């Protein structure tokens, strides 16, 4: 008979699921970029996305809300008199059974019976005082004696369960030998902790202790420090439990503790244990309290567990807030999250941590020289590609733009080809490329029939007619009105889309981004994307045109193209000493020097398009007059259409009015 190997399958427990799909960062990157362009820092933008979550994913705020709800449920469900109620029930049972026995015992001396009945009748109203008063009572009923002894057993197990989780169940029906073993463990534990406090313990001491008493510690600590951590957290929760009780409840329990197992030595050992733990872990919360107002009574052990749960929930709330210095989602305790909120919450927490890690470690965010996070060039390219794709969709809806075969990166094809060089964007000549590969393969002794492997030297591209390359200036208004009127983010999205188009599909062109507010300045795309809105008055178009002219002069062989985006008339100009002069309404001198600089650029052959945002009549008149002076164009798009308008005008200038197919450049 053939033996068959048997396999058993179970949940993977070695960490994150190795077969889980990779984290999709597209949504996160888009959300972060949108907030960055609105003026948030990349760090703040990433934190905001993680707090909000995605379309189909909870965020940190959702998890924090569930943590708070879980905390409220625990406080609203329980009260802390469970052990006192159990003791009272056992006491009532013992007294009742004793009275029954006295009534049945006809042989008992009447005087003795009367004395016993009076003793039972006059027990103190305090449960603890009654239990202590009956400590030396000579029970006549075996059932009553058993009930009273169960009080001592219950108290001992509950008090131990406060310090060692699960001890209440483990010591149920315990023998004298079991209790002796507990006393021996406590004595050895205190000796170990005493030595640890003095710095005299060794690893051999810990190993010897665990070999003898390790079965009392299901947490399986691997060092004395781990042992102290586990014990101190539980002991501190036990202290908070007592602080959460009323003064009367606390007093009752303190009196009852003397009856625990009928062993004063036990309480002495536990007192020493608490003293050792408080000395070793003073940073634990030993004095806090909670307000319980529920209906479900808790015993000392279970109540201590609830206090530990509350402490764990507070730690999770702090981790989820990410409000402390150096916070990262890697700090999130996923095991605690699963214990308190379920496995789905742990999966959500792990996914959010993966997104944060992938954004920072995967190249989308990087630290600048100032130590703060910034969008990386990789992130900028991905965003630019996405925005350009959106722009292409907008342009595709316009009439008369999709009726040509002209490629976006070159002019008309000449019919000849040449070898590919780095930076070429012309289409491949597939026939000649394959022919080159076949010839090279045969020359190398290979068999083309068994497959071809292309080499860079095989590639030929189709030659096109020479065209004029362009030096393009995108001149954008960054006065505060742009942000106040909701045009700030569309302006940045436009710049990203145009930058990506020029840098990937029209590499022969040169693009310069210039911003102008009170002053003008050149910026790279990363600086413009992260630029915050400033409450600064001034629209210094004059300075912007001066910088544009400098850029055009640096590229004298290229066609100068100006794309100007503004929502206000010029209200500032540059003085001879480099200072900016501001005046509203616009000063005649500001208009004069601005128009003079525009005329100078117009005489140099600049093609200009003015993108007017808003319906200000003064701006409309000013822009129209400037366009007429230099033969430029005026476009008045809505803010949401600005990207398509600017890209469309760039392509129109690039192809000199010829129609183009956006499918050729938007891929």
XYZ file of C-alpha atoms in Angstrom:
667
model
C 0.000 0.000 0.000
C 1.412 3.363 -1.008
C 1.995 5.818 1.811
C 0.582 9.280 1.294
C 2.038 12.425 2.771
C -0.542 14.392 4.685
C -0.541 18.150 4.929
C -2.359 20.280 7.453
C -3.417 23.828 6.653
C -4.049 26.601 9.136
C -3.920 30.397 9.423
C -0.498 31.852 8.612
C 1.075 33.148 11.846
C 4.522 34.222 10.706
C 3.707 37.924 10.293
C 1.879 39.842 7.521
C 0.205 37.690 4.895
C 2.898 37.001 2.252
C 0.194 36.495 -0.390
C -1.619 39.750 0.357
C -1.787 42.130 -2.633
C 0.640 45.054 -2.551
C -0.613 48.319 -1.129
C -2.111 50.590 -3.795
C -0.538 53.989 -3.253
C -2.355 55.806 -6.060
C -5.199 57.039 -3.848
C -2.831 57.994 -1.037
C -0.473 59.848 -3.368
C -3.323 61.763 -5.018
C -4.769 62.760 -1.641
C -1.386 63.790 -0.251
C -0.549 65.789 -3.355
C -3.906 67.572 -3.309
C -3.317 68.686 0.291
C 0.295 69.641 -0.462
C -0.856 71.829 -3.320
C -3.441 73.378 -1.005
C -0.617 74.446 1.318
C -0.111 71.556 3.743
C 3.334 70.146 4.377
C 3.817 66.623 2.944
C 4.093 65.220 6.480
C 0.828 66.892 7.513
C -0.850 65.841 4.264
C 0.159 62.204 4.764
C -1.042 62.297 8.364
C -4.371 63.748 7.258
C -4.859 60.988 4.689
C -4.023 58.329 7.253
C -6.500 59.918 9.646
C -9.303 60.086 7.061
C -8.627 56.736 5.440
C -9.484 55.858 1.861
C -12.688 55.312 -0.065
C -13.075 51.732 1.177
C -10.775 51.775 4.196
C -11.053 53.052 7.751
C -8.585 55.679 8.889
C -6.931 56.415 12.208
C -9.858 58.566 13.316
C -12.249 55.665 12.723
C -10.057 53.323 14.767
C -9.692 55.941 17.501
C -13.476 56.294 17.609
C -13.833 52.537 18.030
C -11.240 52.580 20.813
C -13.177 55.294 22.639
C -16.446 53.405 22.178
C -14.878 50.222 23.542
C -13.640 52.174 26.568
C -17.070 53.672 27.196
C -18.690 50.245 26.878
C -16.396 48.748 29.525
C -17.071 51.569 31.981
C -20.796 51.586 31.276
C -21.255 47.821 31.566
C -19.492 46.991 34.835
C -19.373 47.821 38.534
C -16.715 46.772 41.034
C -18.656 45.049 43.822
C -18.606 41.532 42.342
C -16.341 39.987 44.991
C -18.166 41.709 47.875
C -21.497 40.419 46.544
C -20.156 36.865 46.255
C -18.819 37.029 49.822
C -22.170 38.363 51.073
C -24.044 35.508 49.382
C -21.757 32.902 50.921
C -22.076 34.579 54.331
C -25.881 34.593 54.065
C -25.806 30.897 53.136
C -23.549 30.017 56.079
C -25.724 31.928 58.606
C -28.955 30.476 57.241
C -27.659 26.900 57.295
C -26.333 27.384 60.829
C -29.713 28.634 62.051
C -31.415 25.645 60.456
C -28.994 23.322 62.208
C -29.585 25.017 65.575
C -33.329 24.647 65.148
C -32.988 20.939 64.330
C -30.520 20.037 67.099
C -32.750 18.930 69.999
C -29.791 17.628 72.015
C -28.116 21.058 72.280
C -28.221 22.891 75.577
C -30.828 25.654 75.410
C -28.473 28.212 76.869
C -25.804 27.400 74.251
C -28.407 27.523 71.481
C -29.718 30.862 72.645
C -26.184 32.288 72.832
C -25.382 31.099 69.305
C -28.633 32.441 67.892
C -28.012 35.791 69.573
C -24.459 35.840 68.132
C -25.813 35.202 64.646
C -28.639 37.696 65.123
C -26.318 40.491 66.196
C -23.684 40.186 63.469
C -22.394 43.580 62.228
C -24.043 44.989 59.130
C -20.600 45.252 57.528
C -19.853 42.134 55.502
C -16.145 42.287 56.366
C -16.796 42.775 60.084
C -19.286 39.879 60.114
C -16.847 37.573 58.334
C -14.052 38.490 60.731
C -16.306 38.062 63.789
C -17.214 34.546 62.671
C -13.565 33.568 62.167
C -13.525 31.773 65.539
C -17.143 30.612 65.520
C -17.656 26.881 66.179
C -19.970 25.918 63.355
C -22.538 23.251 64.129
C -23.612 22.803 60.506
C -21.102 21.216 58.144
C -22.846 22.950 55.222
C -22.484 26.299 56.956
C -18.822 25.640 57.750
C -18.205 24.713 54.110
C -19.862 27.957 52.903
C -17.754 30.003 55.323
C -14.551 28.255 54.251
C -15.441 29.027 50.636
C -15.324 32.721 51.580
C -11.684 32.370 52.575
C -10.930 30.357 49.456
C -12.704 32.885 47.217
C -10.851 35.823 48.767
C -7.499 34.088 48.420
C -8.092 33.196 44.787
C -9.413 36.671 43.906
C -6.505 38.461 45.591
C -4.014 36.215 43.796
C -5.918 36.665 40.529
C -5.335 40.398 40.880
C -1.577 39.819 40.591
C -1.490 36.674 38.444
C -4.153 36.442 35.717
C -5.976 33.101 35.691
C -5.095 32.184 39.278
C -8.764 32.224 40.377
C -9.584 29.362 38.023
C -6.271 27.552 38.540
C -6.720 27.364 42.323
C -10.353 26.343 42.342
C -10.694 23.282 44.588
C -7.021 23.725 45.487
C -5.411 21.503 48.089
C -3.175 22.587 50.933
C -0.222 21.478 48.803
C -1.383 23.808 45.987
C -1.564 26.739 48.383
C 1.855 25.883 49.793
C 3.241 25.908 46.255
C 1.834 29.414 45.736
C 3.426 30.628 48.966
C 6.727 29.074 47.922
C 6.516 30.813 44.512
C 5.765 34.182 46.122
C 8.679 33.840 48.493
C 11.065 32.894 45.655
C 9.694 35.699 43.478
C 10.267 38.321 46.168
C 13.783 37.032 46.735
C 14.506 37.322 42.991
C 13.050 40.840 42.817
C 14.955 41.924 45.913
C 18.196 40.807 44.283
C 17.198 42.536 41.026
C 16.536 45.805 42.868
C 20.042 45.633 44.321
C 21.554 44.654 40.953
C 22.820 41.361 42.332
C 20.717 38.930 40.278
C 22.065 36.859 37.382
C 20.458 35.213 34.395
C 21.005 31.881 36.162
C 18.807 33.124 39.041
C 15.999 33.902 36.590
C 16.354 30.604 34.751
C 16.288 28.676 38.036
C 13.165 30.545 39.158
C 11.351 29.850 35.878
C 12.356 26.186 35.954
C 10.661 25.792 39.342
C 7.719 28.187 39.031
C 7.323 28.976 35.324
C 3.901 27.274 35.185
C 2.476 30.235 37.137
C 3.418 32.606 34.282
C 1.619 31.785 30.995
C 3.145 34.938 29.436
C 6.432 32.974 29.310
C 8.777 35.908 30.020
C 12.289 35.500 28.610
C 14.093 37.706 31.127
C 13.615 39.164 34.557
C 12.801 42.520 32.927
C 9.954 40.972 30.944
C 8.752 39.261 34.108
C 8.759 42.565 36.019
C 6.953 44.336 33.150
C 4.118 41.792 33.120
C 3.752 41.730 36.899
C 3.982 45.513 37.329
C 1.330 46.219 34.707
C -1.047 43.813 36.443
C -0.216 45.059 39.957
C -0.661 48.707 38.915
C -4.049 47.837 37.408
C -4.973 46.173 40.741
C -4.097 49.394 42.568
C -6.179 51.459 40.132
C -9.053 49.036 40.708
C -8.952 49.715 44.446
C -8.746 53.485 43.789
C -11.819 53.200 41.555
C -13.932 51.716 44.379
C -15.839 53.736 46.922
C -14.152 54.298 50.269
C -16.600 51.849 51.896
C -15.898 49.114 49.331
C -12.158 49.642 49.720
C -12.382 49.409 53.516
C -14.459 46.242 53.318
C -11.943 44.524 51.048
C -8.993 45.542 53.187
C -10.664 43.960 56.223
C -11.683 40.835 54.297
C -8.176 40.307 52.934
C -7.098 39.068 56.354
C -9.292 35.990 55.776
C -7.741 35.102 52.399
C -6.967 31.383 52.614
C -6.859 32.015 56.374
C -3.184 32.866 55.778
C -1.718 36.187 56.999
C 1.586 35.090 55.420
C -0.038 35.309 51.966
C -0.963 38.961 52.430
C 2.514 39.732 53.749
C 4.117 38.195 50.654
C 1.757 40.089 48.339
C 2.479 43.338 50.149
C 6.201 42.798 49.683
C 5.605 41.952 46.006
C 3.727 45.224 45.460
C 6.522 47.145 47.179
C 9.170 45.529 44.962
C 7.204 46.171 41.777
C 6.494 49.828 42.599
C 10.196 50.368 43.259
C 11.200 48.673 40.005
C 8.520 50.307 37.829
C 7.675 53.716 39.335
C 6.558 54.927 35.909
C 3.456 52.724 35.951
C 0.181 54.379 36.915
C -0.214 53.300 40.570
C -2.669 56.009 41.649
C -5.178 56.432 38.799
C -8.860 55.556 38.955
C -11.874 55.064 36.699
C -15.600 55.690 37.119
C -17.714 52.564 36.565
C -21.490 52.906 36.405
C -22.759 49.646 34.909
C -24.822 46.751 36.252
C -22.482 43.770 35.749
C -20.458 43.085 38.898
C -16.763 42.346 38.559
C -14.572 40.331 40.869
C -11.124 41.495 41.839
C -9.328 39.439 39.180
C -11.721 40.232 36.337
C -11.856 43.880 37.415
C -8.080 44.092 37.303
C -8.209 42.658 33.778
C -10.698 45.361 32.768
C -8.400 48.032 34.215
C -5.576 46.545 32.131
C -7.851 46.692 29.075
C -8.585 50.344 29.792
C -4.865 51.098 30.094
C -4.216 49.275 26.821
C -7.010 51.240 25.142
C -5.453 54.486 26.390
C -2.093 53.456 24.909
C -3.796 52.630 21.598
C -5.545 56.011 21.629
C -2.170 57.732 22.032
C -0.601 55.629 19.275
C -3.519 56.364 16.935
C -3.334 60.094 17.673
C 0.257 60.208 16.322
C 0.585 63.444 18.286
C 3.883 62.723 20.008
C 7.335 63.598 18.695
C 8.768 61.126 16.162
C 5.482 59.267 15.827
C 5.115 56.599 13.138
C 2.443 53.989 12.566
C 5.075 51.312 13.068
C 4.555 52.176 16.757
C 0.999 50.846 16.578
C 0.562 47.682 18.692
C -1.309 45.464 16.237
C -1.702 42.633 18.756
C -3.357 45.012 21.225
C -5.551 46.377 18.439
C -6.693 42.845 17.588
C -7.380 42.046 21.253
C -9.463 45.152 21.809
C -11.208 45.742 18.464
C -10.871 42.492 16.544
C -8.712 41.203 13.723
C -10.266 43.533 11.133
C -8.959 46.546 13.059
C -5.479 45.024 13.161
C -5.611 44.508 9.370
C -6.634 48.151 8.911
C -3.820 49.330 11.192
C -1.251 47.201 9.357
C -2.455 48.517 5.971
C -2.206 52.143 7.092
C 1.279 51.485 8.460
C 2.231 49.868 5.146
C 0.990 52.947 3.272
C 2.998 55.272 5.508
C 6.103 53.097 5.181
C 5.720 52.731 1.404
C 5.225 56.476 0.943
C 8.349 57.286 2.943
C 10.563 54.313 2.155
C 9.276 53.684 -1.364
C 10.560 56.931 -2.788
C 7.407 59.091 -2.862
C 8.413 61.235 0.104
C 11.966 62.214 0.904
C 13.659 64.404 3.463
C 14.969 67.753 2.314
C 18.053 69.526 3.618
C 15.871 71.033 6.367
C 14.955 67.530 7.558
C 11.285 67.836 6.617
C 9.462 65.545 4.201
C 8.888 66.566 0.591
C 7.325 65.026 -2.474
C 10.086 63.224 -4.348
C 10.789 63.566 -8.089
C 9.285 60.095 -8.503
C 6.069 61.287 -6.856
C 6.061 64.428 -8.996
C 6.369 62.350 -12.168
C 3.543 60.071 -11.144
C 1.322 63.003 -10.255
C 2.209 64.822 -13.440
C 1.325 61.757 -15.485
C -2.021 61.430 -13.734
C -2.844 65.129 -14.147
C -1.786 65.109 -17.777
C -4.079 62.146 -18.390
C -6.955 64.101 -16.869
C -6.071 67.068 -19.026
C -6.105 64.889 -22.138
C -9.627 63.732 -21.305
C -10.753 67.333 -21.079
C -9.068 68.250 -24.358
C -10.484 65.206 -26.151
C -13.960 66.676 -25.761
C -13.053 69.794 -27.744
C -13.967 69.974 -31.419
C -11.454 69.982 -34.274
C -8.509 68.663 -32.291
C -8.272 65.038 -33.341
C -7.921 65.128 -37.127
C -4.204 64.674 -37.770
C -1.479 62.053 -37.580
C 1.227 64.439 -36.391
C 3.218 62.872 -33.529
C 3.515 64.964 -30.425
C 7.299 64.840 -30.314
C 8.253 65.709 -33.884
C 7.186 67.311 -37.130
C 6.133 65.683 -40.446
C 7.869 62.420 -41.336
C 10.380 62.581 -44.207
C 10.407 58.866 -45.097
C 14.011 58.280 -43.981
C 15.292 56.965 -40.679
C 18.359 57.163 -38.455
C 19.818 55.342 -35.473
C 18.121 56.085 -32.155
C 19.928 58.416 -29.759
C 19.232 59.045 -26.104
C 16.395 61.564 -25.706
C 14.778 60.812 -29.080
C 10.976 60.730 -28.909
C 10.340 60.029 -32.605
C 8.426 56.839 -33.505
C 10.446 53.718 -34.282
C 10.983 52.511 -37.824
C 9.910 48.964 -36.944
C 10.889 47.376 -40.293
C 14.448 48.677 -40.245
C 14.836 47.949 -36.522
C 13.878 44.283 -37.013
C 16.085 44.037 -40.109
C 19.041 45.343 -38.114
C 18.393 42.775 -35.389
C 18.261 39.923 -37.924
C 21.533 40.980 -39.573
C 23.285 41.296 -36.229
C 22.028 37.913 -35.052
C 23.268 36.174 -38.240
C 26.619 37.973 -37.996
C 26.987 36.710 -34.430
C 26.345 33.113 -35.566
C 22.830 32.932 -34.236
C 19.607 31.662 -35.817
C 16.955 34.389 -36.278
C 14.331 31.658 -36.625
C 14.797 30.747 -32.973
C 13.967 34.240 -31.747
C 15.404 37.735 -31.777
C 16.724 39.832 -28.945
C 16.814 43.567 -29.713
C 19.865 45.637 -28.843
C 19.979 49.405 -28.520
C 22.116 49.644 -31.635
C 19.379 47.959 -33.713
C 16.812 50.679 -33.124
C 16.107 53.250 -35.838
C 13.629 56.091 -35.619
C 11.823 57.869 -38.439
C 13.276 61.248 -39.309
C 10.972 64.238 -39.207
C 11.103 67.714 -40.614
C 13.016 70.112 -38.450
C 10.829 72.214 -36.207
C 11.547 75.145 -33.980
C 12.077 74.216 -30.364
C 10.388 76.403 -27.752
C 11.544 78.190 -24.625
C 8.349 78.210 -22.566
C 7.637 80.347 -19.507
C 4.645 79.507 -17.357
C 4.147 82.722 -15.417
C 1.663 82.217 -12.577
C 0.083 84.675 -10.186
C 0.618 83.667 -6.522
C -0.995 86.676 -4.878
C -3.279 85.773 -1.980
C -6.434 86.280 -4.056
C -5.538 83.133 -5.995
C -5.853 81.079 -2.822
C -8.818 83.033 -1.459
C -10.827 82.467 -4.661
C -10.095 78.727 -4.913
C -7.594 78.977 -7.791
C -4.475 77.908 -5.891
C -4.721 74.146 -6.392
C -5.872 74.338 -10.060
C -2.852 76.577 -10.759
C -0.464 74.015 -9.277
C -2.180 71.109 -11.032
C -1.753 73.004 -14.288
C 1.953 73.531 -13.665
C 2.446 69.840 -12.866
C 0.636 68.681 -15.999
C 2.564 71.063 -18.263
C 5.880 70.209 -16.616
C 5.276 66.497 -17.126
C 4.255 67.009 -20.762
C 7.345 69.034 -21.635
C 9.781 66.833 -19.701
C 8.514 63.548 -21.140
C 7.084 64.241 -24.602
C 8.764 67.463 -25.765
C 12.217 67.124 -24.316
C 13.723 69.509 -26.827
C 11.702 72.372 -25.336
C 12.742 74.223 -22.196
C 10.229 75.152 -19.508
C 10.679 77.779 -16.796
C 8.178 78.204 -13.951
C 7.970 81.757 -12.583
C 5.696 82.920 -9.781
C 4.804 86.534 -9.087
C 3.243 88.106 -6.019
C 4.851 91.077 -4.283
C 8.049 89.814 -5.960
C 8.644 87.269 -8.720
C 10.936 84.272 -8.547
C 11.831 81.202 -10.554
C 10.938 77.849 -9.034
C 11.353 74.203 -9.790
C 8.210 72.093 -9.869
C 8.760 70.722 -6.372
C 9.043 74.205 -4.870
C 5.932 75.414 -6.669
C 3.926 72.365 -5.636
C 4.805 72.871 -1.954
C 4.429 76.682 -2.036
C 2.081 77.857 0.755
C -0.353 80.704 0.227
C 0.991 83.911 1.778
C -1.158 86.818 2.953
C 0.960 89.285 1.005
C -0.422 92.053 -1.158
C 0.981 92.695 -4.588
C 0.775 91.440 -8.173
C 4.219 92.236 -9.574
C 3.815 91.209 -13.200
C 6.623 93.603 -14.127
C 9.179 91.554 -12.157
C 7.783 88.317 -13.630
C 8.224 89.602 -17.182
C 11.794 90.660 -16.387
C 12.620 87.092 -15.284
C 10.862 85.679 -18.349
C 12.975 87.911 -20.609
C 16.155 86.705 -18.913
C 15.129 83.095 -19.568
C 14.340 83.778 -23.225
C 17.728 85.437 -23.706
C 19.410 82.311 -22.306
C 17.840 80.326 -25.199
C 18.181 82.633 -28.211
C 17.691 79.897 -30.815
C 14.328 78.788 -29.410
C 10.877 80.205 -30.006
C 9.863 82.193 -26.891
C 6.407 81.236 -25.585
C 4.735 82.951 -22.625
C 1.773 81.392 -20.813
C 0.528 83.920 -18.237
C -2.016 82.970 -15.535
C -3.427 85.783 -13.372
C -6.564 86.901 -11.567
C -5.706 90.560 -11.009
C -4.282 93.706 -12.538
C -0.649 94.615 -11.799
C -0.434 96.374 -8.422
C 3.349 96.319 -7.912
C 6.509 96.884 -9.914
C 10.242 96.632 -9.308
C 12.176 99.816 -8.515
C 15.757 100.515 -9.584
C 17.070 99.555 -6.143
C 15.359 96.147 -6.326
C 12.526 96.997 -3.932
C 8.901 96.327 -4.813
C 6.506 99.288 -5.020
C 2.893 98.402 -4.181
C -0.189 100.506 -4.848
C -3.896 99.777 -5.099
C -5.623 100.857 -7.260
C -2.817 100.235 -9.749
C -0.365 103.113 -9.997
C 0.076 104.507 -13.562
C 3.830 103.952 -13.244
C 3.228 100.258 -12.473
C 1.134 99.911 -15.624
C 3.674 101.849 -17.691
C 6.747 99.764 -16.769
C 4.785 96.509 -17.050
C 3.541 97.335 -20.557
C 7.027 98.528 -21.579
C 8.547 95.171 -20.560
C 5.768 93.313 -22.394
C 6.432 95.362 -25.558
C 10.134 94.510 -25.329
C 9.344 90.802 -25.234
C 6.823 91.161 -28.049
C 9.439 92.755 -30.299
C 11.652 89.710 -29.647
C 9.016 87.493 -31.287
C 7.391 86.090 -28.159
C 4.111 84.218 -28.560
C 1.877 84.950 -25.570
C -1.377 83.631 -24.207
C -3.068 85.338 -21.247
C -5.245 83.169 -19.009
C -7.672 85.441 -17.203
C -9.248 83.962 -14.065
C -12.347 85.633 -12.701
C -14.632 88.367 -14.015
C -12.937 91.521 -12.756
C -13.705 94.222 -15.356
C -10.399 96.033 -14.805
C -8.429 92.837 -15.347
C -10.497 92.010 -18.434
C -9.704 95.399 -20.018
C -6.013 95.228 -19.092
C -5.477 91.709 -20.442
C -7.329 92.463 -23.676
C -5.175 95.540 -24.339
C -1.940 93.665 -23.622
C -2.934 90.868 -26.000
C -3.714 93.342 -28.780
C -0.361 95.130 -28.353
C 1.703 91.998 -29.059
C -0.727 89.890 -31.071
C -1.368 87.497 -28.213
C -4.416 85.507 -27.231
C -6.737 85.722 -24.241
C -8.367 82.664 -22.704
C -10.819 82.927 -19.801
C -11.257 79.388 -18.455
C -13.004 78.268 -15.301
C -10.544 77.277 -12.569
C -11.248 73.569 -13.130
C -10.490 73.906 -16.867
C -7.251 75.826 -16.431
C -4.999 72.784 -16.968
C -6.628 71.822 -20.257
C -6.569 75.449 -21.426
C -2.865 75.957 -20.705
C -1.778 72.621 -22.176
C -3.963 73.212 -25.210
C -2.426 76.626 -25.823
C 1.086 75.224 -25.393
C 0.353 72.591 -28.030
C -1.219 75.190 -30.337
C 1.895 77.354 -30.062
C 4.093 74.292 -30.450
C 2.362 73.165 -33.638
C 1.806 76.764 -34.830
C -1.921 76.409 -35.050
C -1.966 73.018 -36.733
C -4.423 70.467 -35.312
C -2.954 67.734 -33.105
C -3.992 64.387 -31.694
C -3.772 64.370 -27.903
C -3.623 60.566 -27.905
C -0.073 60.905 -29.214
C 1.243 62.921 -26.251
C -0.927 62.010 -23.289
C 0.161 58.397 -22.913
